[in-house]
XYZ file of C-alpha atoms in Angstrom:
178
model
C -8.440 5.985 21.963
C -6.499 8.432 19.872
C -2.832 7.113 18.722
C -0.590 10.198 17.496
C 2.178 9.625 14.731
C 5.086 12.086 14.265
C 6.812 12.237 10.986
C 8.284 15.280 8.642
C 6.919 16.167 5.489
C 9.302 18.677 2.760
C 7.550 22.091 2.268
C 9.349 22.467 -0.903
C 8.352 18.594 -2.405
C 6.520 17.044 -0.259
C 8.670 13.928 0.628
C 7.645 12.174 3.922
C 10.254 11.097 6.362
C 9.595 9.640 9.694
C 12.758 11.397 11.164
C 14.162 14.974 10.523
C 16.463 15.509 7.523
C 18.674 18.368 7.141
C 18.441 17.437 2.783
C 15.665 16.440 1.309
C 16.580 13.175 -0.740
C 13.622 14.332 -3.815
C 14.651 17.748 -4.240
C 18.152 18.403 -2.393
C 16.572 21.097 -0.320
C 18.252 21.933 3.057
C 16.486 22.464 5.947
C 13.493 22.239 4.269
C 11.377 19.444 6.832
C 8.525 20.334 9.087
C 7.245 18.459 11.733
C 3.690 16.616 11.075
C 1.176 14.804 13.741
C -1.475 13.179 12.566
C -4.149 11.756 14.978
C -6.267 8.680 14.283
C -8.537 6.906 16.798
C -7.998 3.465 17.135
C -9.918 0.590 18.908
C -12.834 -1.710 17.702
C -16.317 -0.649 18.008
C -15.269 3.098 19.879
C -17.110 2.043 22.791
C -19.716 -0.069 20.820
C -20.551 -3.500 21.751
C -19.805 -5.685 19.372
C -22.115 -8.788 18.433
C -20.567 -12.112 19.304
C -19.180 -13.748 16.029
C -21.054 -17.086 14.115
C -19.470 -20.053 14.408
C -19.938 -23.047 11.757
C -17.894 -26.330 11.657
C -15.719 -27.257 8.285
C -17.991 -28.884 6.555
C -20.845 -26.180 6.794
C -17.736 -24.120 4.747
C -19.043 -23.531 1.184
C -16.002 -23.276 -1.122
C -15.575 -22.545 -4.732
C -12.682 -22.547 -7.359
C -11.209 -19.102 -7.682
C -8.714 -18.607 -10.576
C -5.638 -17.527 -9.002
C -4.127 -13.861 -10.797
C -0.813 -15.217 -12.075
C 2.063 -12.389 -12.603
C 4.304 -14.058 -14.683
C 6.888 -13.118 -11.969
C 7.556 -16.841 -11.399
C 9.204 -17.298 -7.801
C 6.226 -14.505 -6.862
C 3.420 -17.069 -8.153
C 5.247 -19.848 -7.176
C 5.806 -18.633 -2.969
C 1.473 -17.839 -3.366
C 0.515 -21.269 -4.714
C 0.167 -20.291 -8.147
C -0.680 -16.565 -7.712
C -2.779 -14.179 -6.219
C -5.985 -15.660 -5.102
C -8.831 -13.517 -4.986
C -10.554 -11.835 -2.264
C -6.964 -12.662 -0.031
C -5.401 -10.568 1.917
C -1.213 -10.648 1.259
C 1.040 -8.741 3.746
C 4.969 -8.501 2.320
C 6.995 -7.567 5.142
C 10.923 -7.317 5.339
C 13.775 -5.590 6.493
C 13.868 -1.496 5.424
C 15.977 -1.297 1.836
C 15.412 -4.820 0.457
C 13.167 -4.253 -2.016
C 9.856 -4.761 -1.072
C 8.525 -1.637 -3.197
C 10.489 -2.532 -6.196
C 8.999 -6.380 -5.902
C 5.803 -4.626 -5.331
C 6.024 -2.240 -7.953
C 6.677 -4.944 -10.444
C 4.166 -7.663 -9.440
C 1.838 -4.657 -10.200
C 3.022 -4.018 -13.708
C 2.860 -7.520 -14.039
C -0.586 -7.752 -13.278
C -1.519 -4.351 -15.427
C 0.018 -5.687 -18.297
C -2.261 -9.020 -18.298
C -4.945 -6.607 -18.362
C -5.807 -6.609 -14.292
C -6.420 -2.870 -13.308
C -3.747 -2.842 -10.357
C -4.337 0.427 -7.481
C -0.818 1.683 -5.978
C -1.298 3.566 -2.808
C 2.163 4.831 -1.260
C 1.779 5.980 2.012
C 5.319 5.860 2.766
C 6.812 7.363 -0.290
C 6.086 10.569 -2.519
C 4.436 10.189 -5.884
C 7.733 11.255 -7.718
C 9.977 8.449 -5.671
C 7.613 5.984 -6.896
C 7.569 7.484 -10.761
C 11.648 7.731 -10.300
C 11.082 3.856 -9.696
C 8.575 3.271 -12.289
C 11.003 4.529 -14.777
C 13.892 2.443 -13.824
C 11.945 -0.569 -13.970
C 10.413 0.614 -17.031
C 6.863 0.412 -15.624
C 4.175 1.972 -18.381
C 0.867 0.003 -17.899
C -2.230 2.067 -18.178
C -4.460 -0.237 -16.576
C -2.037 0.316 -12.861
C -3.173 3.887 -11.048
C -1.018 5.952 -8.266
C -2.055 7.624 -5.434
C -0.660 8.632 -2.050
C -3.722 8.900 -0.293
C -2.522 7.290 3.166
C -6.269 7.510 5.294
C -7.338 3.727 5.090
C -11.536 4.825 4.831
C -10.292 6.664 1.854
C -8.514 3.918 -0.076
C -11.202 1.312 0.959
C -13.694 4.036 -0.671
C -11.607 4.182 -3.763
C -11.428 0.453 -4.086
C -15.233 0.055 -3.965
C -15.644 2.738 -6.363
C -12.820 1.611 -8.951
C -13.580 -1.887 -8.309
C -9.746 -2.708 -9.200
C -8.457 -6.953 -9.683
C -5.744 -5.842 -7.362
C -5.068 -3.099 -4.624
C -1.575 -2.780 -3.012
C -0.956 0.072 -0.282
C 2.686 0.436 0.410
C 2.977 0.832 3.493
C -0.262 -0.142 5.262
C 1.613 0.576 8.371
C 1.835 4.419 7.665
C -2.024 4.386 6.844
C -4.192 6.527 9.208
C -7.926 5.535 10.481
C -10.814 9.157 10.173
């Protein structure tokens, strides 16, 4: 199955917007926006049958201690039992404009500047948005990396390849499946 998303994309800065704008808010171009559709397939298996899944009861569950990556940010630690655990799987959602880049943006500076090397995918906002941000927060780690690749195979191939502590794709919701 093949899901379509609309959005615009600036030809002068390439600022993505999932609705027309007559001004670009990067650059201050007018009229500048041009319609984008991107297809990705969706659907488990395309057509493959799947193998059932192995069940085990709770105490055939082998469990370990995993430090937990603390970000110093202390109501952040505090709402994720003492930090990040590893291997987990965090989803931040929220109303649109309340900050959920910023708080992501500076949980991952956090976590650079304790020496964890931190991936930032944007799929929702342009490199220079996030850099604008990055400067007002005063973000300058050089263990945290930028990129606004938005195709999910590609950022799971990046993570295996970097082998990062963290990765944090803002907005996994804009990502795209090959």
């Amino acid at each position: 199955m093949a899901k379509v998303k609309q959005s615009y994309r600036c030809s002068n800065c390439d600022y993505k917007a999932f609705k027309w704008v007559g001004c670009c808010p990067t650059c201050q171009e007018w009229n500048s926006f041009v319609e984008v559709k991107e297809t990705s397939r969706i659907g488990a298996g395309y057509g493959r049958v799947s193998e059932p899944a192995s069940l085990c009861t709770i105490d055939e569950i082998h469990t370990e201690h995993l430090e937990r990556l603390c970000s110093g940010i202390k109501e952040w630690d505090r709402v994720l039992g003492g930090g990040i655990l590893p291997g987990s799987f965090l989803i931040l959602t929220g109303d649109p404009g309340i900050g959920k880049s910023t708080l992501l943006l500076q949980v991952a500076h956090a976590l650079a500047l304790s020496d964890k090397k931190v991936l930032y995918f944007s799929s929702e906002e342009s490199l220079q948005q996030v850099k604008n941000r990055a400067c007002r927060l005063g973000v300058t780690s050089k263990q945290l990396f930028f990129s606004d690749q938005a195709n999910l195979e590609s950022i799971i191939a990046t993570g295996k390849a970097e082998k990062p502590d963290v990765v944090i794709i803002d907005s996994i919701q804009n990502c795209l499946l090959s």
